[in-house]
Short mmCIF file of N, CA, C and O in Angstrom, two decimals:
data_model
loop_
_atom_site.label_atom_id
_atom_site.label_comp_id
_atom_site.label_asym_id
_atom_site.label_seq_id
_atom_site.Cartn_x
_atom_site.Cartn_y
_atom_site.Cartn_z
N UNK U 439 3.98 12.55 12.02
CA UNK U 439 5.36 11.93 11.35
C UNK U 439 4.74 11.51 10.06
O UNK U 439 4.73 10.67 10.25
N UNK U 440 5.64 11.09 8.62
CA UNK U 440 4.91 11.32 8.38
C UNK U 440 5.99 9.72 8.17
O UNK U 440 7.47 9.49 8.26
N UNK U 441 5.85 8.57 7.86
CA UNK U 441 5.93 6.92 7.83
C UNK U 441 6.61 7.06 6.45
O UNK U 441 6.55 7.37 5.03
N UNK U 442 7.89 6.63 6.28
CA UNK U 442 8.93 5.56 4.90
C UNK U 442 8.22 4.31 4.70
O UNK U 442 8.41 3.71 5.38
N UNK U 443 9.09 4.18 3.31
CA UNK U 443 8.46 1.82 3.14
C UNK U 443 10.07 1.98 3.31
O UNK U 443 10.63 2.70 3.09
N UNK U 444 9.67 0.98 4.09
CA UNK U 444 10.90 0.13 4.56
C UNK U 444 11.73 -0.22 3.54
O UNK U 444 11.17 -1.40 3.00
N UNK U 445 12.49 -0.31 2.76
CA UNK U 445 13.37 -0.57 1.82
C UNK U 445 13.78 -1.96 2.19
O UNK U 445 13.89 -3.66 0.64
N UNK U 446 13.91 -2.78 3.17
CA UNK U 446 14.39 -4.01 3.64
C UNK U 446 13.44 -5.45 3.29
O UNK U 446 12.51 -4.89 3.39
N UNK U 447 13.94 -5.72 2.38
CA UNK U 447 13.51 -7.38 1.83
C UNK U 447 13.94 -8.09 3.62
O UNK U 447 14.92 -8.39 4.21
N UNK U 448 12.97 -8.92 3.72
CA UNK U 448 13.45 -10.40 4.89
C UNK U 448 12.59 -11.61 3.96
O UNK U 448 12.92 -11.84 2.71
N UNK U 449 13.40 -12.67 5.15
CA UNK U 449 13.12 -14.13 3.97
C UNK U 449 11.76 -14.57 4.05
O UNK U 449 11.44 -15.26 3.38
N UNK U 450 10.95 -13.56 4.20
CA UNK U 450 9.60 -13.41 4.06
C UNK U 450 8.78 -13.17 3.89
O UNK U 450 7.46 -12.81 3.16
N UNK U 451 9.46 -12.04 2.56
CA UNK U 451 9.51 -11.28 1.65
C UNK U 451 7.82 -12.04 0.46
O UNK U 451 9.41 -13.26 0.11
N UNK U 452 7.62 -11.33 -0.20
CA UNK U 452 6.65 -12.44 -1.26
C UNK U 452 7.44 -12.67 -3.13
O UNK U 452 7.12 -13.05 -3.68
N UNK U 453 8.49 -11.58 -2.80
CA UNK U 453 9.55 -12.02 -3.93
C UNK U 453 9.84 -13.13 -4.65
O UNK U 453 10.65 -13.99 -4.67
N UNK U 454 10.35 -13.81 -2.57
CA UNK U 454 10.85 -15.33 -2.42
C UNK U 454 10.20 -15.58 -3.97
O UNK U 454 10.52 -17.44 -4.36
N UNK U 455 8.84 -16.04 -3.50
CA UNK U 455 7.72 -16.95 -4.52
C UNK U 455 7.58 -16.36 -5.57
O UNK U 455 6.18 -15.96 -5.90
N UNK U 456 8.46 -16.44 -6.40
CA UNK U 456 8.59 -15.40 -7.73
C UNK U 456 7.14 -16.87 -8.54
O UNK U 456 6.60 -15.56 -9.46
N UNK U 457 7.77 -18.21 -8.21
CA UNK U 457 6.68 -18.68 -9.25
C UNK U 457 6.17 -19.53 -8.17
O UNK U 457 6.35 -20.28 -7.21
N UNK U 458 4.67 -20.46 -8.86
CA UNK U 458 4.04 -21.39 -7.56
C UNK U 458 3.29 -22.06 -9.29
O UNK U 458 2.73 -21.85 -9.92
N UNK U 459 4.20 -23.26 -8.46
CA UNK U 459 3.58 -24.47 -9.20
C UNK U 459 4.22 -24.39 -11.31
O UNK U 459 3.30 -24.59 -12.39
N UNK U 460 5.29 -23.43 -11.19
CA UNK U 460 5.70 -23.40 -12.84
C UNK U 460 5.28 -22.09 -12.77
O UNK U 460 4.66 -21.62 -14.29
N UNK U 461 4.07 -21.43 -12.46
CA UNK U 461 3.40 -19.41 -12.89
C UNK U 461 3.27 -18.84 -12.07
O UNK U 461 3.57 -19.35 -10.69
N UNK U 462 3.84 -17.31 -12.93
CA UNK U 462 3.90 -16.59 -11.52
C UNK U 462 2.91 -16.44 -10.85
O UNK U 462 1.81 -16.31 -11.50
N UNK U 463 3.17 -16.39 -9.61
CA UNK U 463 1.68 -15.22 -8.33
C UNK U 463 1.44 -14.23 -9.30
O UNK U 463 0.11 -14.53 -9.38
N UNK U 464 2.25 -13.22 -10.50
CA UNK U 464 1.11 -12.11 -10.38
C UNK U 464 1.21 -12.36 -12.04
O UNK U 464 2.54 -11.75 -11.79
N UNK U 465 0.74 -12.45 -12.82
CA UNK U 465 0.92 -12.03 -14.04
C UNK U 465 1.14 -10.11 -14.60
O UNK U 465 1.07 -9.76 -13.95
N UNK U 466 2.45 -10.56 -15.03
CA UNK U 466 3.31 -9.25 -15.40
C UNK U 466 1.98 -7.82 -16.18
O UNK U 466 2.41 -7.02 -15.80
N UNK U 467 1.21 -8.57 -17.16
CA UNK U 467 0.21 -7.73 -16.96
C UNK U 467 -1.23 -7.23 -16.41
O UNK U 467 -1.69 -6.94 -16.75
N UNK U 468 -1.08 -7.65 -15.35
CA UNK U 468 -2.08 -7.49 -14.27
C UNK U 468 -1.55 -6.20 -13.79
O UNK U 468 -0.70 -5.15 -13.57
N UNK U 469 -2.78 -5.46 -13.28
CA UNK U 469 -2.81 -4.24 -12.37
C UNK U 469 -2.31 -4.44 -11.34
O UNK U 469 -1.40 -3.54 -10.54
N UNK U 470 -1.76 -5.30 -10.55
CA UNK U 470 -1.05 -5.99 -9.58
C UNK U 470 0.23 -5.51 -10.07
O UNK U 470 1.10 -4.85 -8.28
N UNK U 471 0.68 -6.02 -10.60
CA UNK U 471 2.17 -5.74 -11.41
C UNK U 471 2.33 -4.48 -11.51
O UNK U 471 3.34 -4.34 -11.52
N UNK U 472 1.82 -4.09 -12.10
CA UNK U 472 2.10 -2.32 -11.94
C UNK U 472 2.14 -1.58 -11.13
O UNK U 472 2.97 -1.02 -10.90
N UNK U 473 1.09 -1.87 -10.70
CA UNK U 473 1.61 -1.25 -8.88
C UNK U 473 2.46 -1.44 -7.98
O UNK U 473 2.95 -0.60 -7.30
N UNK U 474 2.12 -2.36 -8.56
CA UNK U 474 4.04 -3.47 -7.34
C UNK U 474 4.95 -2.97 -7.58
O UNK U 474 5.89 -2.64 -6.96
N UNK U 475 5.57 -2.37 -9.39
CA UNK U 475 6.67 -2.44 -9.79
C UNK U 475 6.44 -0.11 -9.84
O UNK U 475 7.69 -0.04 -10.04
N UNK U 476 5.57 0.25 -9.68
CA UNK U 476 5.63 1.45 -9.94
C UNK U 476 6.55 1.93 -8.63
O UNK U 476 6.14 1.79 -7.78
N UNK U 477 7.52 2.96 -9.43
CA UNK U 477 7.94 3.53 -8.29
C UNK U 477 7.87 5.17 -7.85
O UNK U 477 8.43 6.53 -7.71
N UNK U 478 7.34 5.79 -9.14
CA UNK U 478 7.29 7.29 -9.15
C UNK U 478 6.20 8.19 -9.13
O UNK U 478 6.32 9.01 -8.48
N UNK U 479 4.86 7.23 -9.30
CA UNK U 479 3.84 8.20 -9.48
C UNK U 479 3.22 7.94 -7.46
O UNK U 479 2.84 8.96 -7.12
N UNK U 480 3.85 6.80 -7.22
CA UNK U 480 3.55 6.67 -5.66
C UNK U 480 4.67 7.05 -5.04
O UNK U 480 5.56 5.64 -4.82
N UNK U 481 4.61 8.38 -4.04
CA UNK U 481 6.50 9.02 -3.43
C UNK U 481 5.68 9.68 -2.27
O UNK U 481 5.26 10.30 -2.06
N UNK U 482 6.43 9.12 -1.71
CA UNK U 482 6.33 9.23 -0.13
C UNK U 482 6.25 11.00 0.40
O UNK U 482 6.09 12.03 0.83
N UNK U 483 7.52 11.86 -0.16
CA UNK U 483 7.13 13.03 -0.99
C UNK U 483 6.71 13.63 -0.97
O UNK U 483 6.26 14.81 -0.97
N UNK U 484 5.93 12.34 -1.93
CA UNK U 484 4.05 14.14 -2.58
C UNK U 484 3.55 14.71 -1.21
O UNK U 484 3.17 15.58 -1.80
N UNK U 485 3.57 13.77 -0.45
CA UNK U 485 2.61 13.82 0.64
C UNK U 485 3.18 14.90 2.25
O UNK U 485 2.75 15.13 2.97
N UNK U 486 4.22 14.91 1.59
CA UNK U 486 5.70 15.70 3.38
C UNK U 486 4.83 16.48 4.09
O UNK U 486 4.05 16.81 5.33
N UNK U 487 3.60 17.65 3.26
CA UNK U 487 3.77 18.81 4.15
C UNK U 487 1.85 18.51 5.03
O UNK U 487 1.24 19.49 5.51
N UNK U 488 1.24 16.87 4.45
CA UNK U 488 0.31 17.03 5.11
C UNK U 488 0.46 16.21 6.48
O UNK U 488 -0.55 16.05 6.59
N UNK U 489 1.66 16.03 6.45
CA UNK U 489 2.23 15.35 8.01
C UNK U 489 3.11 15.98 8.78
O UNK U 489 3.61 17.07 8.55
N UNK U 490 2.85 16.07 10.09
CA UNK U 490 3.47 17.00 11.19
C UNK U 490 5.69 16.65 11.19
O UNK U 490 5.70 15.63 10.51
N UNK U 491 5.79 17.08 11.69
CA UNK U 491 7.78 17.02 11.30
C UNK U 491 7.78 16.50 12.26
O UNK U 491 8.62 15.37 12.67
N UNK U 492 7.89 16.59 13.96
CA UNK U 492 7.74 15.86 14.88
C UNK U 492 6.28 14.22 14.98
O UNK U 492 5.01 14.93 14.41
N UNK U 493 6.68 13.25 15.88
CA UNK U 493 5.69 12.78 16.65
C UNK U 493 5.87 11.11 15.90
O UNK U 493 7.10 10.53 16.20
N UNK U 494 5.00 10.46 16.01
CA UNK U 494 4.77 9.08 15.70
C UNK U 494 4.44 8.41 14.60
O UNK U 494 3.59 9.60 14.02
N UNK U 495 6.06 7.77 13.93
CA UNK U 495 5.82 7.51 12.43
C UNK U 495 4.14 7.07 11.88
O UNK U 495 3.17 6.08 12.50
N UNK U 496 3.72 7.79 10.87
CA UNK U 496 2.19 7.48 10.21
C UNK U 496 2.70 6.18 9.14
O UNK U 496 4.48 5.29 8.91
N UNK U 497 2.26 5.61 8.91
CA UNK U 497 2.23 4.59 7.35
C UNK U 497 2.29 4.94 6.21
O UNK U 497 2.02 6.55 6.56
N UNK U 498 2.88 4.47 5.62
CA UNK U 498 3.84 5.16 4.55
C UNK U 498 2.50 5.81 3.86
O UNK U 498 1.91 5.11 3.36
N UNK U 499 2.73 6.65 2.92
CA UNK U 499 1.45 7.47 2.45
C UNK U 499 0.97 6.62 0.74
O UNK U 499 -0.03 6.47 0.22
N UNK U 500 2.51 6.69 0.06
CA UNK U 500 2.13 5.62 -0.63
C UNK U 500 1.59 4.29 -0.41
O UNK U 500 0.95 3.95 -1.39
N UNK U 501 1.59 3.53 0.30
CA UNK U 501 1.49 2.29 1.19
C UNK U 501 -0.13 2.65 0.48
O UNK U 501 -0.75 1.63 0.27
N UNK U 502 -0.30 3.64 1.35
CA UNK U 502 -1.51 3.64 2.17
C UNK U 502 -2.61 4.06 0.65
O UNK U 502 -3.69 3.39 -0.32
N UNK U 503 -1.69 4.90 -0.12
CA UNK U 503 -2.72 4.92 -1.58
C UNK U 503 -2.61 3.52 -2.63
O UNK U 503 -4.03 3.65 -3.68
N UNK U 504 -1.67 2.90 -2.89
CA UNK U 504 -1.60 2.13 -3.11
C UNK U 504 -3.22 1.35 -2.75
O UNK U 504 -3.55 0.51 -3.53
N UNK U 505 -3.38 1.00 -1.61
CA UNK U 505 -4.26 0.00 -0.74
C UNK U 505 -5.55 1.02 -1.14
O UNK U 505 -6.69 0.32 -1.64
N UNK U 506 -6.10 2.18 -1.04
CA UNK U 506 -7.34 2.95 -1.74
C UNK U 506 -7.36 2.43 -3.18
O UNK U 506 -8.59 2.09 -3.40
N UNK U 507 -6.57 2.47 -3.97
CA UNK U 507 -6.36 1.50 -5.62
C UNK U 507 -7.02 0.53 -5.33
O UNK U 507 -7.86 -0.11 -6.37
N UNK U 508 -6.23 -0.92 -4.68
CA UNK U 508 -6.58 -1.87 -4.78
C UNK U 508 -8.64 -1.90 -4.24
O UNK U 508 -9.18 -3.05 -4.42
N UNK U 509 -8.88 -0.92 -3.01
CA UNK U 509 -9.57 -0.95 -2.95
C UNK U 509 -10.80 -0.84 -3.20
O UNK U 509 -12.00 -1.33 -3.20
N UNK U 510 -10.31 0.00 -4.08
CA UNK U 510 -11.87 0.92 -5.26
C UNK U 510 -11.98 0.04 -6.21
O UNK U 510 -12.94 -0.48 -6.97
N UNK U 511 -10.22 -0.92 -6.78
CA UNK U 511 -10.68 -1.94 -7.74
C UNK U 511 -11.47 -3.08 -7.47
O UNK U 511 -12.19 -3.80 -8.12
N UNK U 512 -11.12 -3.59 -6.10
CA UNK U 512 -11.97 -4.54 -5.55
C UNK U 512 -13.41 -4.69 -5.32
O UNK U 512 -13.89 -5.35 -5.11
N UNK U 513 -13.82 -2.94 -5.05
CA UNK U 513 -14.75 -2.83 -5.26
C UNK U 513 -14.91 -3.28 -3.06
O UNK U 513 -15.99 -4.08 -2.40
N UNK U 514 -14.40 -3.05 -1.99
CA UNK U 514 -14.31 -3.50 -0.93
C UNK U 514 -14.21 -2.87 0.25
O UNK U 514 -13.59 -1.46 -0.17
N UNK U 515 -15.01 -3.58 1.19
CA UNK U 515 -14.47 -2.31 2.04
C UNK U 515 -13.52 -2.08 3.40
O UNK U 515 -12.44 -2.88 2.32
N UNK U 516 -13.45 -1.17 3.81
CA UNK U 516 -12.52 -1.42 4.36
C UNK U 516 -11.50 -2.83 5.37
O UNK U 516 -10.24 -3.07 5.32
N UNK U 517 -12.35 -3.29 6.14
CA UNK U 517 -12.38 -4.54 6.57
C UNK U 517 -11.84 -5.48 5.60
O UNK U 517 -10.70 -6.30 5.69
N UNK U 518 -11.96 -5.35 4.45
CA UNK U 518 -12.31 -6.47 3.93
C UNK U 518 -10.96 -5.77 2.56
O UNK U 518 -10.15 -7.26 2.31
N UNK U 519 -10.20 -4.56 2.09
CA UNK U 519 -9.53 -4.70 2.39
C UNK U 519 -7.81 -4.32 2.88
O UNK U 519 -6.95 -5.37 2.56
N UNK U 520 -8.68 -4.62 4.54
CA UNK U 520 -7.35 -5.05 5.23
C UNK U 520 -6.59 -6.43 5.41
O UNK U 520 -5.64 -6.97 4.44
N UNK U 521 -8.74 -7.37 5.10
CA UNK U 521 -7.97 -8.80 4.90
C UNK U 521 -7.60 -9.22 3.22
O UNK U 521 -6.70 -10.08 3.85
N UNK U 522 -8.02 -8.71 2.57
CA UNK U 522 -7.29 -8.93 1.00
C UNK U 522 -5.80 -9.18 1.42
O UNK U 522 -5.43 -9.51 0.42
N UNK U 523 -5.08 -7.71 2.22
CA UNK U 523 -3.65 -7.27 2.48
C UNK U 523 -3.31 -8.18 2.97
O UNK U 523 -1.93 -8.37 2.55
N UNK U 524 -3.84 -9.04 3.76
CA UNK U 524 -3.12 -10.45 5.02
C UNK U 524 -3.86 -11.36 4.09
O UNK U 524 -2.67 -12.00 4.58
N UNK U 525 -4.69 -11.83 3.53
CA UNK U 525 -4.69 -13.60 2.42
C UNK U 525 -3.78 -13.23 1.60
O UNK U 525 -4.10 -14.18 0.76
N UNK U 526 -4.48 -12.23 0.43
CA UNK U 526 -4.13 -12.20 -0.94
C UNK U 526 -2.62 -11.85 -1.89
O UNK U 526 -2.14 -10.91 -1.18
N UNK U 527 -2.58 -13.08 -1.64
CA UNK U 527 -0.54 -12.85 -2.82
C UNK U 527 -0.53 -12.28 -3.12
O UNK U 527 0.69 -11.06 -3.48
N UNK U 528 -1.35 -11.47 -4.46
CA UNK U 528 -1.37 -10.56 -5.24
C UNK U 528 -1.61 -9.12 -4.68
O UNK U 528 -0.31 -8.65 -5.32
N UNK U 529 -2.29 -9.07 -3.21
CA UNK U 529 -2.02 -7.81 -2.49
C UNK U 529 -0.61 -7.44 -1.96
O UNK U 529 -0.44 -6.75 -1.83
N UNK U 530 -0.21 -8.60 -1.80
CA UNK U 530 1.16 -8.87 -0.19
C UNK U 530 1.92 -8.23 -1.73
O UNK U 530 3.14 -7.07 -1.25
N UNK U 531 1.92 -8.48 -2.89
CA UNK U 531 3.14 -8.31 -4.07
C UNK U 531 3.49 -6.63 -3.97
O UNK U 531 4.56 -6.36 -4.34
N UNK U 532 2.15 -6.25 -4.55
CA UNK U 532 1.32 -5.37 -4.73
C UNK U 532 2.44 -4.57 -3.86
O UNK U 532 2.74 -3.26 -3.86
N UNK U 533 1.99 -4.29 -2.51
CA UNK U 533 1.86 -4.06 -1.32
C UNK U 533 3.71 -3.91 -0.65
O UNK U 533 4.03 -3.22 0.22
N UNK U 534 4.01 -4.99 -1.35
CA UNK U 534 5.34 -4.52 -0.32
C UNK U 534 5.60 -5.72 0.18
O UNK U 534 6.44 -5.13 1.17
N UNK U 535 4.60 -5.84 0.93
CA UNK U 535 4.91 -7.01 3.01
C UNK U 535 5.11 -8.23 2.78
O UNK U 535 4.69 -9.12 1.78
N UNK U 536 5.17 -8.85 4.14
CA UNK U 536 6.19 -10.18 4.41
C UNK U 536 4.82 -11.09 4.22
O UNK U 536 3.54 -10.09 4.45
N UNK U 537 5.09 -12.37 3.55
CA UNK U 537 3.73 -12.55 4.13
C UNK U 537 3.45 -13.33 5.53
O UNK U 537 1.96 -12.93 5.62
N UNK U 538 3.76 -13.04 6.96
CA UNK U 538 2.93 -13.15 7.71
C UNK U 538 2.14 -11.53 8.15
O UNK U 538 1.69 -11.88 8.89
N UNK U 539 2.76 -10.42 7.14
CA UNK U 539 2.49 -9.33 7.68
C UNK U 539 1.30 -8.51 6.76
O UNK U 539 0.28 -9.79 6.29
N UNK U 540 0.08 -8.52 7.61
CA UNK U 540 -0.91 -7.57 7.05
C UNK U 540 -0.55 -6.29 6.34
O UNK U 540 -1.31 -5.49 5.83
N UNK U 541 0.49 -5.08 7.23
CA UNK U 541 0.30 -3.90 6.62
C UNK U 541 -0.34 -2.87 7.14
O UNK U 541 0.28 -1.99 7.12
N UNK U 542 -1.66 -3.16 7.24
CA UNK U 542 -2.55 -2.15 7.71
C UNK U 542 -3.83 -2.36 9.04
O UNK U 542 -3.88 -3.47 8.35
N UNK U 543 -3.73 -1.95 9.56
CA UNK U 543 -5.41 -1.83 10.20
C UNK U 543 -6.29 -0.68 9.65
O UNK U 543 -6.32 0.14 8.94
N UNK U 544 -7.46 -1.98 9.22
CA UNK U 544 -8.78 -0.45 8.33
C UNK U 544 -8.70 0.31 8.71
O UNK U 544 -9.33 1.34 8.25
N UNK U 545 -9.40 1.53 10.21
CA UNK U 545 -9.54 2.07 10.45
C UNK U 545 -8.45 3.18 9.58
O UNK U 545 -8.50 4.52 10.13
N UNK U 546 -7.02 2.76 9.61
CA UNK U 546 -6.16 3.54 8.88
C UNK U 546 -6.66 4.00 7.86
O UNK U 546 -5.83 5.01 7.50
N UNK U 547 -7.56 3.63 7.05
CA UNK U 547 -7.72 3.64 6.06
C UNK U 547 -8.67 5.10 5.88
O UNK U 547 -8.18 5.70 5.13
N UNK U 548 -9.48 4.83 6.98
CA UNK U 548 -10.59 6.19 6.99
C UNK U 548 -9.47 7.35 7.19
O UNK U 548 -10.13 8.41 7.02
N UNK U 549 -8.95 7.38 8.26
CA UNK U 549 -7.84 8.41 8.49
C UNK U 549 -6.74 8.92 7.79
O UNK U 549 -7.06 10.14 7.56
N UNK U 550 -6.05 8.05 6.89
CA UNK U 550 -5.94 7.84 5.73
C UNK U 550 -6.86 9.35 4.24
O UNK U 550 -6.46 10.29 3.94
N UNK U 551 -7.73 8.91 4.46
CA UNK U 551 -8.74 9.85 3.36
C UNK U 551 -9.12 11.09 3.96
O UNK U 551 -9.12 11.87 3.30
N UNK U 552 -9.70 10.95 5.79
CA UNK U 552 -9.38 12.06 5.81
C UNK U 552 -8.57 13.15 6.23
O UNK U 552 -8.60 14.65 5.40
N UNK U 553 -7.48 12.73 5.61
CA UNK U 553 -6.13 13.37 5.25
C UNK U 553 -6.15 14.00 4.28
O UNK U 553 -5.84 14.90 3.81
N UNK U 554 -6.50 13.10 3.40
CA UNK U 554 -6.41 13.49 1.67
C UNK U 554 -7.42 14.63 1.45
O UNK U 554 -6.64 15.21 0.36
N UNK U 555 -8.55 14.69 1.85
CA UNK U 555 -9.58 15.17 1.85
C UNK U 555 -9.45 17.06 2.25
O UNK U 555 -9.83 17.61 1.83
N UNK U 556 -8.77 16.71 3.08
CA UNK U 556 -7.98 18.12 4.02
C UNK U 556 -6.69 18.75 3.29
O UNK U 556 -6.48 19.94 3.35
N UNK U 557 -5.85 17.92 2.80
CA UNK U 557 -4.84 18.41 1.90
C UNK U 557 -4.57 18.94 0.64
O UNK U 557 -4.35 19.63 0.84
N UNK U 558 -5.56 17.76 0.26
CA UNK U 558 -6.14 18.60 -1.46
C UNK U 558 -5.87 19.80 -1.81
O UNK U 558 -5.56 20.34 -2.82
N UNK U 559 -6.81 20.33 -1.54
CA UNK U 559 -7.13 21.75 -1.46
C UNK U 559 -6.36 22.72 -1.51
O UNK U 559 -6.03 23.89 -1.77
N UNK U 560 -5.34 22.66 -0.43
CA UNK U 560 -4.34 22.61 -0.33
C UNK U 560 -2.92 23.02 -1.51
O UNK U 560 -1.54 23.59 -2.20
N UNK U 561 -3.39 21.89 -2.18
CA UNK U 561 -2.12 21.72 -3.44
C UNK U 561 -2.48 22.42 -4.80
O UNK U 561 -3.06 23.11 -5.20
N UNK U 562 -1.46 22.91 -5.47
CA UNK U 562 -1.34 24.32 -6.66
C UNK U 562 -2.34 23.24 -7.38
O UNK U 562 -1.57 22.83 -7.66
N UNK U 563 -3.21 23.95 -8.23
CA UNK U 563 -3.38 23.45 -9.49
C UNK U 563 -2.60 23.95 -10.71
O UNK U 563 -2.63 25.17 -11.27
#
């Protein structure tokens, strides 16, 4: 079953740390800010046909697409992408995860890439 992003903000959300020492954590003209603010390109509904209707919920496909893009931009392995999501404030803000969360396990990326490869040929061109 396809998971959905939780829109609820928490007390440990990165949004509470808008600035650090008077400077923004993420410059507004960076790719991290653009990916974090985008709500149109990455929508879970686009991937609904790639997931079963019942079962244990997965990670949000929109969330995983953002991770794949960040991984590509940083030229990172799956493990490095997981570490970036756990420790890099720019990644946390882009992914909208709280400060104590990593958001995903590295093996999730491999499974998601496989799902994408199986799903993409079924899309109408």
